Tab-separated table of C-alpha atoms in Angstrom:
chain	number	residue	atom	x	y	z
I	1	MET	CA	-67.099	-95.596	106.286
I	2	PRO	CA	-63.642	-95.673	107.961
I	3	ILE	CA	-60.993	-93.622	106.176
I	4	LEU	CA	-57.433	-94.855	105.787
I	5	ARG	CA	-54.904	-92.022	105.635
I	6	THR	CA	-51.904	-93.359	103.738
I	7	SER	CA	-49.774	-92.830	100.646
I	8	PRO	CA	-49.212	-95.047	97.613
I	9	ALA	CA	-45.561	-95.747	98.506
I	10	SER	CA	-46.044	-96.405	102.233
I	11	PRO	CA	-45.078	-100.020	103.015
I	12	PHE	CA	-46.974	-100.052	106.304
I	13	GLY	CA	-49.964	-98.565	104.477
I	14	ARG	CA	-49.647	-101.351	101.929
I	15	LYS	CA	-49.634	-103.917	104.729
I	16	VAL	CA	-52.923	-102.548	106.026
I	17	ARG	CA	-54.463	-102.371	102.554
I	18	ILE	CA	-53.557	-105.982	101.778
I	19	ALA	CA	-54.758	-107.002	105.239
I	20	ALA	CA	-58.102	-105.295	104.587
I	21	ALA	CA	-58.428	-107.115	101.261
I	22	VAL	CA	-57.549	-110.486	102.785
I	23	ALA	CA	-60.040	-109.870	105.594
I	24	GLY	CA	-62.734	-109.080	103.014
I	25	LEU	CA	-63.028	-105.468	104.147
I	26	SER	CA	-61.621	-103.503	101.195
I	27	ASP	CA	-65.050	-102.229	100.208
I	28	ARG	CA	-65.642	-100.960	103.699
I	29	ILE	CA	-62.628	-98.647	103.900
I	30	ARG	CA	-62.029	-95.475	101.926
I	31	ILE	CA	-58.444	-94.463	101.093
I	32	GLU	CA	-57.471	-90.832	101.522
I	33	ALA	CA	-53.975	-89.581	100.692
I	34	ALA	CA	-51.883	-88.088	103.480
I	35	ASP	CA	-48.649	-86.123	103.286
I	36	THR	CA	-46.462	-86.769	106.331
I	37	ASN	CA	-44.236	-83.804	105.492
I	38	ASP	CA	-47.065	-81.263	105.184
I	39	ALA	CA	-47.577	-79.585	108.565
I	40	ASN	CA	-50.985	-78.396	107.346
I	41	ASP	CA	-52.257	-81.889	106.610
I	42	ALA	CA	-54.782	-82.851	109.298
I	43	LEU	CA	-52.733	-86.008	109.833
I	44	ARG	CA	-50.766	-84.482	112.712
I	45	GLN	CA	-54.018	-83.755	114.520
I	46	GLN	CA	-55.312	-87.245	113.764
I	47	ASN	CA	-52.067	-88.906	114.844
I	48	PRO	CA	-49.655	-86.802	116.934
I	49	LEU	CA	-46.779	-88.894	115.592
I	50	GLY	CA	-47.649	-87.687	112.081
I	51	LYS	CA	-47.335	-91.214	110.734
I	52	ILE	CA	-49.189	-93.218	108.161
I	53	PRO	CA	-51.178	-95.368	108.016
I	54	THR	CA	-53.780	-93.859	110.343
I	55	LEU	CA	-57.364	-95.119	110.236
I	56	LEU	CA	-60.251	-92.787	111.075
I	57	LEU	CA	-63.246	-94.687	112.397
I	58	ASP	CA	-66.830	-93.606	111.777
I	59	ASP	CA	-67.074	-91.969	115.195
I	60	GLY	CA	-63.987	-89.878	114.381
I	61	GLU	CA	-61.642	-91.904	116.591
I	62	PRO	CA	-58.272	-92.483	114.936
I	63	LEU	CA	-56.435	-95.781	115.110
I	64	TYR	CA	-52.678	-96.165	114.720
I	65	ASP	CA	-50.116	-97.590	114.183
I	66	SER	CA	-50.395	-100.268	111.477
I	67	ARG	CA	-50.378	-103.112	114.004
I	68	VAL	CA	-53.304	-101.641	115.907
I	69	ILE	CA	-55.196	-101.139	112.642
I	70	VAL	CA	-54.501	-104.789	111.836
I	71	GLU	CA	-56.038	-105.800	115.190
I	72	TYR	CA	-59.104	-103.733	114.267
I	73	LEU	CA	-59.361	-105.433	110.882
I	74	ASN	CA	-58.907	-108.832	112.497
I	75	GLU	CA	-61.811	-108.122	114.849
I	76	ALA	CA	-63.997	-106.649	112.096
I	77	ALA	CA	-63.485	-109.602	109.737
I	78	ALA	CA	-66.000	-112.439	109.544
I	79	THR	CA	-63.208	-114.736	110.755
I	80	PRO	CA	-59.961	-113.592	112.390
I	81	VAL	CA	-57.746	-114.734	109.526
I	82	LEU	CA	-55.044	-112.080	109.926
I	83	VAL	CA	-54.037	-113.072	113.444
I	84	PRO	CA	-55.589	-116.503	113.931
I	85	PRO	CA	-56.264	-117.315	117.585
I	86	GLY	CA	-54.670	-120.418	119.055
I	87	PRO	CA	-51.190	-121.720	119.727
I	88	GLY	CA	-49.601	-120.147	116.640
I	89	ARG	CA	-50.789	-116.628	117.458
I	90	LEU	CA	-47.581	-115.319	119.030
I	91	ALA	CA	-45.437	-116.769	116.235
I	92	VAL	CA	-47.555	-114.865	113.701
I	93	LEU	CA	-47.156	-111.648	115.700
I	94	ARG	CA	-43.390	-112.215	115.977
I	95	HIS	CA	-43.220	-112.789	112.221
I	96	GLN	CA	-44.984	-109.459	111.714
I	97	ALA	CA	-42.620	-107.773	114.211
I	98	LEU	CA	-39.594	-109.103	112.338
I	99	ALA	CA	-40.878	-107.914	108.958
I	100	ASP	CA	-41.861	-104.543	110.463
I	101	GLY	CA	-38.394	-104.253	112.033
I	102	LEU	CA	-36.785	-105.077	108.699
I	103	LEU	CA	-38.875	-102.319	107.160
I	104	ASP	CA	-37.854	-99.863	109.885
I	105	ALA	CA	-34.182	-100.597	109.183
I	106	CYS	CA	-34.766	-100.022	105.449
I	107	ILE	CA	-36.752	-96.836	106.008
I	108	LEU	CA	-34.086	-95.358	108.291
I	109	GLN	CA	-31.569	-95.827	105.483
I	110	VAL	CA	-33.902	-94.116	103.014
I	111	TYR	CA	-34.576	-91.269	105.469
I	112	GLU	CA	-30.833	-90.709	105.742
I	113	GLY	CA	-31.067	-89.367	102.205
I	114	ARG	CA	-34.422	-87.665	102.641
I	115	TYR	CA	-33.889	-85.695	105.846
I	116	ARG	CA	-30.274	-84.609	105.596
I	117	PRO	CA	-27.875	-83.222	103.005
I	118	PRO	CA	-25.250	-85.607	101.561
I	119	GLU	CA	-22.428	-84.168	103.674
I	120	LEU	CA	-24.236	-85.151	106.873
I	121	ARG	CA	-24.736	-88.834	106.025
I	122	GLY	CA	-23.397	-91.155	108.654
I	123	GLU	CA	-21.729	-94.387	107.536
I	124	GLN	CA	-21.765	-95.891	111.037
I	125	TRP	CA	-25.538	-95.414	111.330
I	126	LEU	CA	-26.166	-96.736	107.830
I	127	ALA	CA	-24.010	-99.808	108.533
I	128	HIS	CA	-25.916	-100.391	111.786
I	129	GLN	CA	-29.244	-100.412	109.910
I	130	ARG	CA	-27.808	-102.476	107.044
I	131	GLY	CA	-26.764	-105.107	109.578
I	132	LYS	CA	-30.327	-105.398	110.855
I	133	MET	CA	-31.616	-105.576	107.282
I	134	GLU	CA	-29.179	-108.301	106.239
I	135	ARG	CA	-29.705	-110.450	109.339
I	136	ALA	CA	-33.478	-110.136	109.069
I	137	LEU	CA	-33.424	-111.115	105.385
I	138	ALA	CA	-31.174	-114.105	106.119
I	139	HIS	CA	-33.527	-115.207	108.901
I	140	LEU	CA	-36.600	-114.889	106.681
I	141	ALA	CA	-34.830	-116.836	103.918
I	142	THR	CA	-34.013	-119.655	106.355
I	143	HIS	CA	-37.249	-119.796	108.331
I	144	HIS	CA	-39.991	-118.210	106.255
I	145	ALA	CA	-39.399	-119.102	102.622
I	146	VAL	CA	-41.777	-122.072	102.479
I	147	PRO	CA	-44.826	-120.962	100.460
I	148	GLY	CA	-47.935	-120.571	102.570
I	149	THR	CA	-51.325	-121.974	101.759
I	150	GLY	CA	-54.774	-120.496	101.859
I	151	VAL	CA	-55.438	-117.090	103.340
I	152	PRO	CA	-52.174	-115.414	104.396
I	153	HIS	CA	-51.723	-114.263	107.986
I	154	ILE	CA	-50.286	-110.873	108.913
I	155	GLY	CA	-46.743	-112.223	109.226
I	156	GLU	CA	-46.762	-113.283	105.582
I	157	ILE	CA	-48.408	-110.033	104.502
I	158	ALA	CA	-45.815	-107.957	106.393
I	159	GLN	CA	-43.003	-110.024	104.864
I	160	ALA	CA	-44.337	-109.440	101.350
I	161	CYS	CA	-44.577	-105.690	101.982
I	162	ALA	CA	-41.010	-105.567	103.320
I	163	LEU	CA	-39.713	-107.366	100.223
I	164	GLY	CA	-41.788	-105.102	97.997
I	165	TYR	CA	-40.239	-102.078	99.688
I	166	LEU	CA	-36.767	-103.505	99.066
I	167	ASP	CA	-37.705	-103.789	95.396
I	168	LEU	CA	-38.843	-100.161	95.368
I	169	ARG	CA	-35.981	-98.527	97.269
I	170	PHE	CA	-33.027	-100.909	97.125
I	171	ALA	CA	-33.256	-101.858	93.440
I	172	GLY	CA	-34.054	-105.471	94.256
I	173	ALA	CA	-30.479	-106.285	95.348
I	174	TRP	CA	-31.949	-108.744	97.877
I	175	ARG	CA	-33.090	-110.867	94.927
I	176	THR	CA	-29.560	-111.936	94.053
I	177	GLU	CA	-28.787	-112.943	97.635
I	178	HIS	CA	-32.026	-114.690	98.511
I	179	PRO	CA	-33.550	-116.694	95.648
I	180	ALA	CA	-35.708	-118.641	98.131
I	181	LEU	CA	-37.415	-115.410	99.127
I	182	VAL	CA	-37.849	-114.425	95.484
I	183	ALA	CA	-39.733	-117.677	94.889
I	184	TRP	CA	-41.710	-117.129	98.086
I	185	LEU	CA	-42.780	-113.644	96.991
I	186	GLN	CA	-43.758	-114.876	93.544
I	187	ASP	CA	-45.995	-117.481	95.141
I	188	PHE	CA	-47.441	-114.922	97.569
I	189	ALA	CA	-48.247	-112.517	94.726
I	190	ALA	CA	-49.997	-115.320	92.798
I	191	ARG	CA	-52.071	-116.247	95.850
I	192	VAL	CA	-52.926	-112.712	96.973
I	193	PRO	CA	-54.193	-110.431	94.192
I	194	ALA	CA	-54.089	-107.420	96.540
I	195	TYR	CA	-50.287	-107.547	96.412
I	196	ALA	CA	-50.170	-106.484	92.758
I	197	LEU	CA	-53.133	-104.144	93.217
I	198	THR	CA	-51.232	-102.207	95.894
I	199	ALA	CA	-47.885	-102.085	94.081
I	200	PRO	CA	-46.181	-98.869	95.187
I	201	THR	CA	-45.582	-95.888	92.989
I	202	ALA	CA	-42.414	-94.061	93.975
S	1	MET	CA	-37.897	-120.234	133.210
S	2	PRO	CA	-38.166	-117.666	130.362
S	3	ILE	CA	-35.190	-115.324	130.067
S	4	LEU	CA	-35.627	-111.637	129.285
S	5	ARG	CA	-32.657	-110.182	127.407
S	6	THR	CA	-32.632	-106.470	128.163
S	7	SER	CA	-30.526	-103.694	129.705
S	8	PRO	CA	-31.135	-101.515	132.763
S	9	ALA	CA	-31.601	-98.342	130.695
S	10	SER	CA	-33.848	-99.799	127.985
S	11	PRO	CA	-37.270	-98.101	128.110
S	12	PHE	CA	-38.976	-100.891	126.140
S	13	GLY	CA	-37.288	-103.397	128.470
S	14	ARG	CA	-38.670	-101.434	131.393
S	15	LYS	CA	-42.137	-101.568	129.871
S	16	VAL	CA	-41.950	-105.356	129.719
S	17	ARG	CA	-40.545	-105.641	133.258
S	18	ILE	CA	-43.314	-103.479	134.710
S	19	ALA	CA	-45.869	-105.394	132.637
S	20	ALA	CA	-44.550	-108.687	134.044
S	21	ALA	CA	-44.814	-107.326	137.593
S	22	VAL	CA	-48.350	-106.018	137.037
S	23	ALA	CA	-49.349	-109.371	135.533
S	24	GLY	CA	-47.933	-111.164	138.591
S	25	LEU	CA	-45.230	-112.887	136.549
S	26	SER	CA	-42.021	-111.239	137.794
S	27	ASP	CA	-40.952	-114.370	139.656
S	28	ARG	CA	-41.386	-116.441	136.550
S	29	ILE	CA	-38.962	-114.513	134.329
S	30	ARG	CA	-35.215	-114.266	134.698
S	31	ILE	CA	-33.432	-111.105	133.547
S	32	GLU	CA	-30.208	-111.459	131.571
S	33	ALA	CA	-28.241	-108.447	130.378
S	34	ALA	CA	-27.793	-107.954	126.638
S	35	ASP	CA	-25.499	-105.583	124.787
S	36	THR	CA	-27.035	-104.430	121.512
S	37	ASN	CA	-23.697	-103.067	120.301
S	38	ASP	CA	-21.710	-106.258	120.910
S	39	ALA	CA	-21.716	-108.340	117.726
S	40	ASN	CA	-20.631	-111.362	119.805
S	41	ASP	CA	-23.628	-111.188	122.123
S	42	ALA	CA	-25.992	-114.050	121.242
S	43	LEU	CA	-28.748	-111.440	120.970
S	44	ARG	CA	-28.324	-111.098	117.187
S	45	GLN	CA	-28.912	-114.821	116.813
S	46	GLN	CA	-31.902	-114.681	119.143
S	47	ASN	CA	-33.366	-111.642	117.411
S	48	PRO	CA	-32.020	-110.807	113.932
S	49	LEU	CA	-32.908	-107.159	114.531
S	50	GLY	CA	-30.477	-107.144	117.473
S	51	LYS	CA	-33.002	-105.336	119.635
S	52	ILE	CA	-33.968	-105.544	123.266
S	53	PRO	CA	-36.121	-106.621	124.934
S	54	THR	CA	-36.135	-110.170	123.573
S	55	LEU	CA	-37.746	-112.963	125.586
S	56	LEU	CA	-36.431	-116.528	125.336
S	57	LEU	CA	-39.114	-119.073	126.128
S	58	ASP	CA	-38.404	-122.402	127.819
S	59	ASP	CA	-38.424	-124.235	124.488
S	60	GLY	CA	-35.784	-121.846	123.172
S	61	GLU	CA	-38.175	-119.874	120.976
S	62	PRO	CA	-37.499	-116.146	121.144
S	63	LEU	CA	-40.260	-113.560	121.315
S	64	TYR	CA	-39.896	-109.942	120.192
S	65	ASP	CA	-40.549	-107.045	120.031
S	66	SER	CA	-41.856	-105.591	123.298
S	67	ARG	CA	-45.463	-105.558	122.102
S	68	VAL	CA	-45.373	-109.241	121.264
S	69	ILE	CA	-43.819	-110.008	124.649
S	70	VAL	CA	-46.648	-108.006	126.240
S	71	GLU	CA	-49.183	-110.188	124.396
S	72	TYR	CA	-47.396	-113.258	125.783
S	73	LEU	CA	-47.518	-111.866	129.333
S	74	ASN	CA	-51.178	-110.956	128.885
S	75	GLU	CA	-51.963	-114.554	127.904
S	76	ALA	CA	-49.794	-116.038	130.665
S	77	ALA	CA	-51.354	-113.901	133.406
S	78	ALA	CA	-54.179	-115.233	135.570
S	79	THR	CA	-56.346	-112.432	134.122
S	80	PRO	CA	-55.542	-110.434	130.984
S	81	VAL	CA	-55.037	-107.142	132.843
S	82	LEU	CA	-52.433	-105.668	130.481
S	83	VAL	CA	-54.675	-105.636	127.407
S	84	PRO	CA	-58.162	-106.155	128.807
S	85	PRO	CA	-60.534	-107.715	126.281
S	86	GLY	CA	-63.706	-105.848	125.395
S	87	PRO	CA	-64.660	-102.568	123.770
S	88	GLY	CA	-61.707	-100.594	125.191
S	89	ARG	CA	-59.076	-102.985	123.848
S	90	LEU	CA	-58.118	-101.045	120.722
S	91	ALA	CA	-57.916	-97.751	122.649
S	92	VAL	CA	-55.441	-99.383	125.048
S	93	LEU	CA	-53.359	-100.656	122.134
S	94	ARG	CA	-53.445	-97.217	120.481
S	95	HIS	CA	-52.338	-95.649	123.764
S	96	GLN	CA	-49.394	-98.056	123.851
S	97	ALA	CA	-48.606	-97.284	120.181
S	98	LEU	CA	-48.557	-93.547	120.920
S	99	ALA	CA	-46.249	-93.950	123.919
S	100	ASP	CA	-44.019	-96.337	121.952
S	101	GLY	CA	-43.916	-93.843	119.070
S	102	LEU	CA	-43.010	-91.043	121.470
S	103	LEU	CA	-40.183	-93.244	122.749
S	104	ASP	CA	-39.006	-93.977	119.200
S	105	ALA	CA	-38.826	-90.238	118.473
S	106	CYS	CA	-36.814	-89.697	121.677
S	107	ILE	CA	-34.500	-92.614	120.996
S	108	LEU	CA	-33.758	-91.443	117.458
S	109	GLN	CA	-32.621	-88.110	118.911
S	110	VAL	CA	-30.377	-89.899	121.412
S	111	TYR	CA	-28.963	-92.170	118.692
S	112	GLU	CA	-28.041	-89.095	116.679
S	113	GLY	CA	-25.380	-88.543	119.310
S	114	ARG	CA	-24.517	-92.202	119.804
S	115	TYR	CA	-24.052	-93.383	116.228
S	116	ARG	CA	-22.441	-90.397	114.544
S	117	PRO	CA	-19.767	-87.812	115.245
S	118	PRO	CA	-20.913	-84.262	116.148
S	119	GLU	CA	-20.106	-82.873	112.698
S	120	LEU	CA	-22.599	-85.262	111.090
S	121	ARG	CA	-25.596	-84.320	113.253
S	122	GLY	CA	-28.614	-83.272	111.244
S	123	GLU	CA	-30.759	-80.442	112.542
S	124	GLN	CA	-33.591	-81.186	110.101
S	125	TRP	CA	-33.840	-84.796	111.295
S	126	LEU	CA	-33.647	-83.806	114.958
S	127	ALA	CA	-36.365	-81.180	114.461
S	128	HIS	CA	-38.546	-83.781	112.713
S	129	GLN	CA	-38.260	-86.115	115.703
S	130	ARG	CA	-38.679	-83.262	118.191
S	131	GLY	CA	-41.958	-82.364	116.494
S	132	LYS	CA	-43.267	-85.892	117.012
S	133	MET	CA	-42.108	-85.820	120.631
S	134	GLU	CA	-43.740	-82.478	121.380
S	135	ARG	CA	-47.058	-83.321	119.710
S	136	ALA	CA	-47.207	-86.700	121.431
S	137	LEU	CA	-46.518	-85.139	124.829
S	138	ALA	CA	-49.178	-82.470	124.251
S	139	HIS	CA	-51.666	-85.159	123.259
S	140	LEU	CA	-50.910	-87.261	126.335
S	141	ALA	CA	-51.227	-84.172	128.559
S	142	THR	CA	-54.653	-83.396	127.092
S	143	HIS	CA	-56.083	-86.896	126.844
S	144	HIS	CA	-54.173	-89.148	129.223
S	145	ALA	CA	-53.356	-87.142	132.344
S	146	VAL	CA	-56.288	-88.324	134.451
S	147	PRO	CA	-54.887	-90.724	137.061
S	148	GLY	CA	-55.889	-94.319	136.470
S	149	THR	CA	-57.290	-96.652	139.060
S	150	GLY	CA	-56.494	-100.236	139.959
S	151	VAL	CA	-54.178	-102.332	137.857
S	152	PRO	CA	-52.647	-100.263	135.022
S	153	HIS	CA	-53.085	-101.391	131.434
S	154	ILE	CA	-50.250	-101.451	128.930
S	155	GLY	CA	-51.075	-97.957	127.607
S	156	GLU	CA	-50.483	-96.453	131.038
S	157	ILE	CA	-47.344	-98.552	131.569
S	158	ALA	CA	-45.920	-97.501	128.192
S	159	GLN	CA	-46.709	-93.850	128.960
S	160	ALA	CA	-44.889	-94.051	132.300
S	161	CYS	CA	-41.832	-95.606	130.623
S	162	ALA	CA	-41.784	-92.898	127.953
S	163	LEU	CA	-41.892	-90.161	130.605
S	164	GLY	CA	-39.215	-91.973	132.618
S	165	TYR	CA	-37.017	-92.062	129.532
S	166	LEU	CA	-37.515	-88.325	129.051
S	167	ASP	CA	-36.345	-87.850	132.644
S	168	LEU	CA	-33.263	-89.956	131.948
S	169	ARG	CA	-32.194	-88.522	128.604
S	170	PHE	CA	-33.845	-85.127	128.244
S	171	ALA	CA	-33.157	-83.816	131.747
S	172	GLY	CA	-36.845	-83.717	132.620
S	173	ALA	CA	-37.515	-80.632	130.446
S	174	TRP	CA	-41.003	-82.031	129.746
S	175	ARG	CA	-41.826	-81.449	133.429
S	176	THR	CA	-41.904	-77.667	133.031
S	177	GLU	CA	-44.197	-77.862	130.002
S	178	HIS	CA	-46.601	-80.527	131.212
S	179	PRO	CA	-47.411	-80.346	134.943
S	180	ALA	CA	-50.501	-82.493	134.422
S	181	LEU	CA	-48.280	-85.340	133.214
S	182	VAL	CA	-45.918	-84.812	136.150
S	183	ALA	CA	-48.846	-85.321	138.522
S	184	TRP	CA	-49.999	-88.311	136.482
S	185	LEU	CA	-46.570	-89.948	136.693
S	186	GLN	CA	-46.350	-89.314	140.440
S	187	ASP	CA	-49.675	-91.053	140.904
S	188	PHE	CA	-48.629	-93.927	138.626
S	189	ALA	CA	-45.393	-94.425	140.581
S	190	ALA	CA	-47.333	-94.508	143.855
S	191	ARG	CA	-49.757	-97.089	142.465
S	192	VAL	CA	-47.210	-99.285	140.703
S	193	PRO	CA	-44.171	-100.209	142.844
S	194	ALA	CA	-42.460	-101.785	139.820
S	195	TYR	CA	-41.965	-98.304	138.365
S	196	ALA	CA	-39.436	-97.313	141.060
S	197	LEU	CA	-37.976	-100.820	141.123
S	198	THR	CA	-37.118	-100.589	137.422
S	199	ALA	CA	-35.747	-97.041	137.508
S	200	PRO	CA	-33.104	-96.859	134.786
S	201	THR	CA	-29.415	-96.499	135.412
S	202	ALA	CA	-27.694	-94.597	132.625
């Protein structure tokens, strides 16, 4: 059975876990914790970038990053619901890229605290990432706040995970600014039980 | 005609330009310079993340990031040579993800100098990114230094762009450590004229 190396708070790991659930594959993947900061964790042999999530296939081959794992899940599913083929395919992938990029901008702000002492924090860098975060949120609120129907695609899943990460690390400040996205996330959570089941623990 | 917003030194822009050439689509895309640091550049409206490359389609729809643009090129090509379908597809995508991740680790080191004054540079952060860079290079040298044949796939193209970026920004120090990759890149450049044609200008 494939093994997913991840951690409970990883937003990209959450994306893959929700994607697996939506694709009907949760029972066919085993979760195994990984510590990205532990040089002795086998993760750095499995993925030279030392990043999670990393999926270990039955033949020992690793798959990374999260988008490649999503392609695997999409192929392994009975129907390719995560990235539906057809004319809307690239729009779904762009939606995922935007949500992933929003996450990257959030994570770089969090890492500013994690990987350097307070006296080395850089306001210019933080403002640069905050700009990306704010523009991405505004774009999602304008273009992607209409509740979806049926099985969510990977763009919606990635968006939910980005908003969930904002709740975890940025005290939900986005909620005041973007009520349309709050309503969207509430609807997503009601439609997709895996969202609550994968709620991060800090 | 689709417009590619990029800059001459962008390694992900180079990846897309080489991919377009390999897919036989160079004549069907117009290049337009973009300045990621200019808040007045339309780029931030076209892509809320403010990142290059961003491709503007004829109907005005933007596509990003580079991987999504590559999927577009792969679909638009006469044959899907960039990401060939079949059993090797996920390995090609993983290869691209590794090269992209290597690039990210390099770029974050470069940005440390670009977005903060010298007194705010963080040795712990730089070492963290250097570790990713060194492990990724070692992995590529062990597993991806056998010269390819025929039309290169996107994993090979991404690897060449990552090594080209190391030449540009890290003074080619990787060349001493990894002669097998030096030979690989020489072969790639001989096979793929677009590599020299897209050589970055700092």
